[in-house]
Amino acid sequence: MNLLTLSQLNPTQRLALLRLATTLASSATSNPLLTTARKRLAHRSIALLFFENSTRTRASFETAAAQLALHPLALDISTSSTAKGESFADTIRTIAALDPAAIILRHADANAAHIAASHSTAPIINAGTGTKAHPTQALLDAATIATHALPRLNLPAADPDQPFQHLRIAITGDIARSRVARSLIRLLPSLGAELSLVGPPGFLPDRFALLGFPIHRSINDALTTPDSPPHILYALRVQHERASHADDNAATDAFISTCAIRRETLDKLAPNALIMHPGPVNWGVELDAALANDTRSLILHQVAMGVPTRTAVILAATGLADLNTQSQSRPTT
Ligand code: CP
């Protein structure tokens, strides 16, 4: 199966993927599902087509592939025949003809994953497309929350189908241009979390109010919401490379002065409140550099959770894990 956006997964499949990721995180390489998968995938490759830069996503997909004994077919786009004018569709058809177990794709075009799927005989896994979707980032964030945040927050017991019930998350940053935000907005409420969005109008236009989440124009407003301050502050990177408006610097200045997370901001929250960020971080912009080594930061846990989460996604995409069970993914027979 393809993983193009989270909207293609029903609630059972999302929960199954989350549970598989957290199970793999706790059982590391000893999980019997991995042993079965390694036998089935022996001598296969997995293609990595990164038309945009990446550190975390690419490195964790390569590590996940290694755990599954898959050979990484990592195309260097800058030296590929793309530079001779070969079309995106022909590149996808060419790589698919080599019969990889899946094609992992990052691209600046928001529709690239869907276009690739229409030309590929191999499953397509979206590793971040334009400003539209970054489904594996949202999944690894959910797995990080389940594994590292919930045990520290002492929330009331949650409905098993809504594991993030009672959890409040405020997302602050360049939301309009963030594919991570779009995937988080899709996933976290479906797991029971209460979201609020924080940003100046340049980063969070009024149209986002149509989504139905509370909108705050300053981080202080988000923190002083009576009786319901967030448990997690999730910061997003200011994406100058996707600047689409002339007043980008003014929007960034407005964001830094009103919506960035400083150490004093965090100190106003409960002592067990946490911060997250998908990386790479612009330290001193969306997050105070003083928070880099703060124990309330889950950022490196997010990076580490990329491996079991992307392993789970590869297993699902290659048909080696069945997501259509309520309780737990298991090997297909
Ligand atoms: N979060 C994220 O996608 O990081 P990279 O661009 O480094 O992969």
CSV table of C-alpha atoms and ligand atoms in Angstrom, one decimal:
chain,number,residue,atom,x,y,z
A,1,MET,CA,0.0,0.0,0.0
A,2,ASN,CA,1.0,3.6,-0.5
A,3,LEU,CA,1.3,6.0,2.4
A,4,LEU,CA,0.6,9.4,0.7
A,5,THR,CA,-1.3,11.3,3.5
A,6,LEU,CA,-2.8,10.3,6.8
A,7,SER,CA,-6.3,11.0,5.5
A,8,GLN,CA,-6.1,7.7,3.6
A,9,LEU,CA,-5.8,5.7,6.9
A,10,ASN,CA,-8.9,5.0,8.9
A,11,PRO,CA,-8.8,5.4,12.8
A,12,THR,CA,-8.1,1.6,13.2
A,13,GLN,CA,-5.2,1.8,10.8
A,14,ARG,CA,-3.7,4.9,12.4
A,15,LEU,CA,-3.9,3.3,15.9
A,16,ALA,CA,-2.4,0.1,14.6
A,17,LEU,CA,0.5,2.0,13.0
A,18,LEU,CA,1.1,3.9,16.2
A,19,ARG,CA,1.0,0.8,18.3
A,20,LEU,CA,3.3,-1.0,15.9
A,21,ALA,CA,5.8,1.9,16.1
A,22,THR,CA,5.7,2.0,19.9
A,23,THR,CA,6.0,-1.8,20.1
A,24,LEU,CA,9.1,-1.8,17.8
A,25,ALA,CA,10.6,1.1,19.9
A,26,SER,CA,10.4,-1.0,23.0
A,27,SER,CA,11.4,-4.3,21.5
A,28,ALA,CA,14.1,-2.9,19.3
A,29,THR,CA,15.6,-5.5,16.9
A,30,SER,CA,14.3,-8.5,18.7
A,31,ASN,CA,10.7,-8.2,17.6
A,32,PRO,CA,9.6,-11.4,15.8
A,33,LEU,CA,7.9,-9.3,13.2
A,34,LEU,CA,11.3,-8.0,12.1
A,35,THR,CA,12.7,-11.5,11.9
A,36,THR,CA,9.9,-12.5,9.6
A,37,ALA,CA,10.3,-9.3,7.6
A,38,ARG,CA,14.0,-9.7,7.1
A,39,LYS,CA,13.5,-13.2,5.6
A,40,ARG,CA,10.8,-11.9,3.2
A,41,LEU,CA,12.7,-8.8,2.2
A,42,ALA,CA,16.1,-10.5,1.7
A,43,HIS,CA,17.9,-9.3,-1.4
A,44,ARG,CA,15.3,-6.5,-2.0
A,45,SER,CA,16.1,-2.8,-2.3
A,46,ILE,CA,14.2,0.3,-1.1
A,47,ALA,CA,14.5,3.5,-3.1
A,48,LEU,CA,15.2,6.8,-1.4
A,49,LEU,CA,14.3,9.7,-3.8
A,50,PHE,CA,15.0,13.0,-1.9
A,51,PHE,CA,14.4,15.9,-4.3
A,52,GLU,CA,14.7,18.2,-1.2
A,53,ASN,CA,17.3,18.2,1.6
A,54,SER,CA,16.9,16.1,4.7
A,55,THR,CA,18.9,14.9,7.6
A,56,ARG,CA,16.4,13.2,10.1
A,57,THR,CA,13.9,11.7,7.7
A,58,ARG,CA,16.5,10.3,5.3
A,59,ALA,CA,18.8,9.0,8.0
A,60,SER,CA,16.0,7.3,9.9
A,61,PHE,CA,14.5,5.7,6.8
A,62,GLU,CA,18.0,4.4,5.9
A,63,THR,CA,18.4,3.0,9.5
A,64,ALA,CA,15.0,1.4,9.4
A,65,ALA,CA,15.8,-0.1,6.0
A,66,ALA,CA,19.0,-1.6,7.4
A,67,GLN,CA,17.1,-3.1,10.3
A,68,LEU,CA,14.9,-4.8,7.7
A,69,ALA,CA,18.0,-6.0,5.7
A,70,LEU,CA,16.8,-3.8,2.7
A,71,HIS,CA,19.5,-2.4,0.4
A,72,PRO,CA,19.1,1.4,0.3
A,73,LEU,CA,18.9,2.5,-3.4
A,74,ALA,CA,19.6,6.2,-2.6
A,75,LEU,CA,19.5,8.2,-5.8
A,76,ASP,CA,21.6,11.4,-5.7
A,77,ILE,CA,19.2,13.7,-7.5
A,78,SER,CA,21.9,16.3,-8.3
A,79,THR,CA,23.9,13.7,-10.3
A,80,SER,CA,20.9,11.8,-11.7
A,81,SER,CA,19.4,12.1,-15.1
A,82,THR,CA,17.0,14.6,-13.7
A,83,ALA,CA,19.9,17.0,-14.4
A,84,LYS,CA,19.6,16.0,-18.1
A,85,GLY,CA,16.0,16.9,-18.2
A,86,GLU,CA,14.4,13.5,-17.4
A,87,SER,CA,10.9,14.1,-16.2
A,88,PHE,CA,9.7,13.2,-12.7
A,89,ALA,CA,7.3,10.6,-14.1
A,90,ASP,CA,10.0,8.9,-16.1
A,91,THR,CA,12.3,8.9,-13.0
A,92,ILE,CA,9.6,7.2,-11.0
A,93,ARG,CA,8.8,4.7,-13.7
A,94,THR,CA,12.6,3.9,-14.1
A,95,ILE,CA,13.2,3.4,-10.4
A,96,ALA,CA,10.0,1.3,-10.1
A,97,ALA,CA,11.2,-0.9,-12.9
A,98,LEU,CA,14.1,-2.0,-10.7
A,99,ASP,CA,11.4,-3.5,-8.4
A,100,PRO,CA,12.2,-1.9,-5.0
A,101,ALA,CA,10.2,-3.0,-2.0
A,102,ALA,CA,9.0,0.7,-1.8
A,103,ILE,CA,9.9,4.2,-3.0
A,104,ILE,CA,10.4,6.8,-0.3
A,105,LEU,CA,9.9,10.2,-1.7
A,106,ARG,CA,10.5,13.8,-0.6
A,107,HIS,CA,9.7,16.6,-3.0
A,108,ALA,CA,8.9,20.3,-3.0
A,109,ASP,CA,5.7,19.7,-5.0
A,110,ALA,CA,2.7,19.2,-2.7
A,111,ASN,CA,1.2,16.7,-5.2
A,112,ALA,CA,4.4,14.8,-5.9
A,113,ALA,CA,3.5,11.7,-3.9
A,114,HIS,CA,0.1,11.3,-5.6
A,115,ILE,CA,1.7,11.8,-9.0
A,116,ALA,CA,4.4,9.3,-8.2
A,117,ALA,CA,1.8,6.8,-7.1
A,118,SER,CA,0.1,7.1,-10.5
A,119,HIS,CA,3.4,6.1,-12.3
A,120,SER,CA,4.8,3.5,-9.9
A,121,THR,CA,4.4,-0.2,-9.6
A,122,ALA,CA,6.1,0.0,-6.2
A,123,PRO,CA,4.4,1.4,-3.0
A,124,ILE,CA,5.1,5.1,-2.5
A,125,ILE,CA,5.9,6.4,1.0
A,126,ASN,CA,5.6,10.2,1.5
A,127,ALA,CA,8.7,11.5,3.2
A,128,GLY,CA,7.5,15.1,3.0
A,129,THR,CA,5.8,16.9,0.1
A,130,GLY,CA,5.6,20.7,-0.3
A,131,THR,CA,3.5,22.3,2.4
A,132,LYS,CA,0.9,19.6,2.2
A,133,ALA,CA,1.9,16.5,4.1
A,134,HIS,CA,4.6,14.8,6.2
A,135,PRO,CA,2.8,11.8,7.5
A,136,THR,CA,5.7,9.9,9.0
A,137,GLN,CA,6.7,12.9,11.0
A,138,ALA,CA,3.3,13.2,12.5
A,139,LEU,CA,3.3,9.5,13.2
A,140,LEU,CA,6.7,9.6,14.9
A,141,ASP,CA,5.6,12.6,17.0
A,142,ALA,CA,2.5,10.6,18.1
A,143,ALA,CA,4.8,7.7,19.0
A,144,THR,CA,7.1,10.0,20.9
A,145,ILE,CA,4.1,11.4,22.9
A,146,ALA,CA,2.8,7.9,23.7
A,147,THR,CA,6.3,6.7,24.8
A,148,HIS,CA,7.9,9.7,26.4
A,149,ALA,CA,5.3,12.3,27.2
A,150,LEU,CA,2.2,10.5,28.5
A,151,PRO,CA,4.2,8.6,31.2
A,152,ARG,CA,5.5,12.0,32.5
A,153,LEU,CA,2.2,13.9,32.5
A,154,ASN,CA,0.0,11.8,34.9
A,155,LEU,CA,-3.2,12.4,32.9
A,156,PRO,CA,-6.5,10.7,33.8
A,157,ALA,CA,-6.9,7.3,32.2
A,158,ALA,CA,-7.8,7.5,28.5
A,159,ASP,CA,-10.2,5.6,26.2
A,160,PRO,CA,-7.9,3.0,24.5
A,161,ASP,CA,-9.2,4.2,21.1
A,162,GLN,CA,-8.4,7.8,22.1
A,163,PRO,CA,-5.0,7.4,23.8
A,164,PHE,CA,-4.3,11.2,23.8
A,165,GLN,CA,-7.6,12.0,25.6
A,166,HIS,CA,-7.1,14.8,28.2
A,167,LEU,CA,-3.8,15.9,26.4
A,168,ARG,CA,-3.6,19.5,25.3
A,169,ILE,CA,-1.1,20.5,22.7
A,170,ALA,CA,-0.3,24.1,21.5
A,171,ILE,CA,1.3,24.3,18.0
A,172,THR,CA,3.3,27.5,17.5
A,173,GLY,CA,5.2,28.6,14.4
A,174,ASP,CA,5.0,29.0,10.7
A,175,ILE,CA,1.8,27.0,10.4
A,176,ALA,CA,0.7,28.2,7.0
A,177,ARG,CA,3.8,26.8,5.3
A,178,SER,CA,4.2,23.7,7.4
A,179,ARG,CA,3.5,20.2,6.1
A,180,VAL,CA,4.3,18.9,9.6
A,181,ALA,CA,1.4,21.1,11.0
A,182,ARG,CA,-1.0,19.8,8.3
A,183,SER,CA,-0.2,16.2,9.2
A,184,LEU,CA,-0.3,16.8,13.0
A,185,ILE,CA,-3.7,18.6,12.6
A,186,ARG,CA,-5.0,15.5,10.8
A,187,LEU,CA,-3.6,13.0,13.3
A,188,LEU,CA,-3.5,14.3,16.9
A,189,PRO,CA,-7.2,15.1,17.3
A,190,SER,CA,-8.1,11.7,15.9
A,191,LEU,CA,-6.1,10.2,18.8
A,192,GLY,CA,-8.1,12.4,21.3
A,193,ALA,CA,-5.7,15.4,21.8
A,194,GLU,CA,-7.0,18.9,22.1
A,195,LEU,CA,-5.1,21.2,19.8
A,196,SER,CA,-4.7,25.0,19.8
A,197,LEU,CA,-2.8,27.0,17.2
A,198,VAL,CA,-0.5,30.0,17.9
A,199,GLY,CA,1.0,32.5,15.5
A,200,PRO,CA,0.8,36.0,14.1
A,201,PRO,CA,-1.5,36.5,11.0
A,202,GLY,CA,1.5,36.2,8.7
A,203,PHE,CA,2.1,32.6,9.8
A,204,LEU,CA,-1.4,31.7,10.9
A,205,PRO,CA,-4.0,33.4,8.6
A,206,ASP,CA,-7.5,33.9,9.8
A,207,ARG,CA,-8.8,31.1,7.5
A,208,PHE,CA,-7.2,28.5,9.9
A,209,ALA,CA,-10.0,29.4,12.3
A,210,LEU,CA,-12.3,27.4,10.0
A,211,LEU,CA,-10.5,24.2,11.3
A,212,GLY,CA,-12.3,24.7,14.6
A,213,PHE,CA,-9.2,24.8,16.9
A,214,PRO,CA,-8.7,27.8,19.3
A,215,ILE,CA,-6.3,30.4,17.7
A,216,HIS,CA,-4.0,32.5,19.8
A,217,ARG,CA,-2.0,35.5,18.5
A,218,SER,CA,0.6,35.2,21.3
A,219,ILE,CA,2.1,32.3,23.3
A,220,ASN,CA,1.1,34.1,26.5
A,221,ASP,CA,-2.5,33.9,25.5
A,222,ALA,CA,-2.1,30.2,24.8
A,223,LEU,CA,-0.6,29.6,28.2
A,224,THR,CA,-3.0,31.7,30.2
A,225,THR,CA,-6.2,30.0,28.8
A,226,PRO,CA,-8.2,29.5,32.1
A,227,ASP,CA,-7.9,26.0,33.5
A,228,SER,CA,-6.5,24.5,30.3
A,229,PRO,CA,-2.9,25.4,29.7
A,230,PRO,CA,-1.2,23.1,27.2
A,231,HIS,CA,0.8,20.1,28.4
A,232,ILE,CA,3.0,20.2,25.3
A,233,LEU,CA,4.2,23.2,23.3
A,234,TYR,CA,5.1,22.1,19.8
A,235,ALA,CA,7.2,24.6,17.9
A,236,LEU,CA,7.6,24.7,14.1
A,237,ARG,CA,10.5,26.0,12.0
A,238,VAL,CA,10.2,29.3,10.3
A,239,GLN,CA,10.6,28.3,6.7
A,240,HIS,CA,12.3,31.1,4.8
A,241,GLU,CA,13.0,28.8,1.9
A,242,ARG,CA,9.2,28.7,1.2
A,243,ALA,CA,8.7,32.5,1.5
A,244,SER,CA,5.7,33.4,-0.5
A,245,HIS,CA,5.1,36.9,0.7
A,246,ALA,CA,7.2,40.1,0.5
A,247,ASP,CA,6.7,40.8,4.2
A,248,ASP,CA,8.3,37.6,5.4
A,249,ASN,CA,10.7,39.4,7.6
A,250,ALA,CA,7.9,41.4,9.3
A,251,ALA,CA,6.0,38.2,9.9
A,252,THR,CA,9.1,36.6,11.4
A,253,ASP,CA,9.7,39.6,13.7
A,254,ALA,CA,6.1,39.5,14.8
A,255,PHE,CA,6.4,35.8,15.5
A,256,ILE,CA,9.7,36.1,17.5
A,257,SER,CA,8.3,38.9,19.6
A,258,THR,CA,5.0,37.3,20.5
A,259,CYS,CA,4.9,33.5,19.7
A,260,ALA,CA,8.4,32.1,20.2
A,261,ILE,CA,9.1,29.8,23.1
A,262,ARG,CA,11.5,31.2,25.6
A,263,ARG,CA,12.7,29.5,28.8
A,264,GLU,CA,10.6,32.0,30.8
A,265,THR,CA,7.6,30.9,28.7
A,266,LEU,CA,8.1,27.3,29.6
A,267,ASP,CA,8.7,28.1,33.3
A,268,LYS,CA,5.1,29.5,33.4
A,269,LEU,CA,3.7,26.1,32.6
A,270,ALA,CA,3.4,23.1,35.0
A,271,PRO,CA,6.8,21.7,35.9
A,272,ASN,CA,6.2,18.6,33.8
A,273,ALA,CA,5.2,20.5,30.6
A,274,LEU,CA,7.2,19.5,27.6
A,275,ILE,CA,8.4,20.9,24.3
A,276,MET,CA,8.6,19.3,20.9
A,277,HIS,CA,10.0,20.4,17.5
A,278,PRO,CA,10.3,18.3,14.3
A,279,GLY,CA,13.7,19.8,13.5
A,280,PRO,CA,15.8,21.3,12.1
A,281,VAL,CA,15.5,24.0,14.8
A,282,ASN,CA,16.3,27.7,14.2
A,283,TRP,CA,17.6,28.2,17.7
A,284,GLY,CA,16.9,31.7,18.9
A,285,VAL,CA,14.0,32.1,16.5
A,286,GLU,CA,11.2,29.6,17.4
A,287,LEU,CA,13.0,28.2,20.4
A,288,ASP,CA,15.3,29.9,22.9
A,289,ALA,CA,18.8,28.5,22.6
A,290,ALA,CA,18.8,28.0,26.4
A,291,LEU,CA,16.3,25.2,25.9
A,292,ALA,CA,18.6,23.1,23.7
A,293,ASN,CA,19.6,20.8,26.6
A,294,ASP,CA,16.5,21.3,28.8
A,295,THR,CA,15.1,18.1,30.2
A,296,ARG,CA,11.7,19.2,29.2
A,297,SER,CA,12.6,18.9,25.5
A,298,LEU,CA,11.6,15.8,23.6
A,299,ILE,CA,13.3,16.8,20.4
A,300,LEU,CA,16.0,14.1,20.4
A,301,HIS,CA,13.4,11.5,21.4
A,302,GLN,CA,11.5,12.5,18.3
A,303,VAL,CA,14.6,11.9,16.2
A,304,ALA,CA,15.1,8.5,17.7
A,305,MET,CA,11.5,7.6,17.3
A,306,GLY,CA,11.9,8.1,13.6
A,307,VAL,CA,13.5,4.7,13.2
A,308,PRO,CA,10.8,2.4,14.7
A,309,THR,CA,8.0,4.6,13.2
A,310,ARG,CA,9.5,4.4,9.7
A,311,THR,CA,10.2,0.7,10.2
A,312,ALA,CA,6.5,0.3,11.0
A,313,VAL,CA,5.6,2.3,7.9
A,314,ILE,CA,7.8,0.2,5.6
A,315,LEU,CA,6.3,-3.0,7.1
A,316,ALA,CA,2.8,-1.7,6.4
A,317,ALA,CA,3.7,-0.4,2.9
A,318,THR,CA,5.2,-3.7,1.9
A,319,GLY,CA,2.3,-5.7,3.2
A,320,LEU,CA,4.3,-7.3,6.0
A,321,ALA,CA,2.1,-5.8,8.8
A,322,ASP,CA,-1.6,-5.9,8.8
A,323,LEU,CA,-3.1,-2.6,10.0
A,324,ASN,CA,-6.7,-3.7,9.9
A,325,THR,CA,-6.8,-5.2,13.4
A,326,GLN,CA,-8.1,-3.3,16.4
A,327,SER,CA,-5.5,-4.4,19.0
A,328,GLN,CA,-2.1,-5.0,17.4
A,329,SER,CA,-0.5,-5.3,14.0
A,330,ARG,CA,0.8,-8.7,13.3
A,331,PRO,CA,2.7,-10.3,10.4
A,332,THR,CA,0.7,-11.1,7.4
A,333,THR,CA,0.6,-14.8,6.5
B,1,CP,N1,11.7,16.9,10.4
B,1,CP,C1,12.3,16.7,9.2
B,1,CP,O1,11.6,16.3,8.3
B,1,CP,O2,13.7,16.9,9.2
B,1,CP,P1,14.6,16.7,8.0
B,1,CP,O3,14.3,17.7,7.0
B,1,CP,O4,16.0,16.8,8.5
B,1,CP,O5,14.3,15.3,7.4
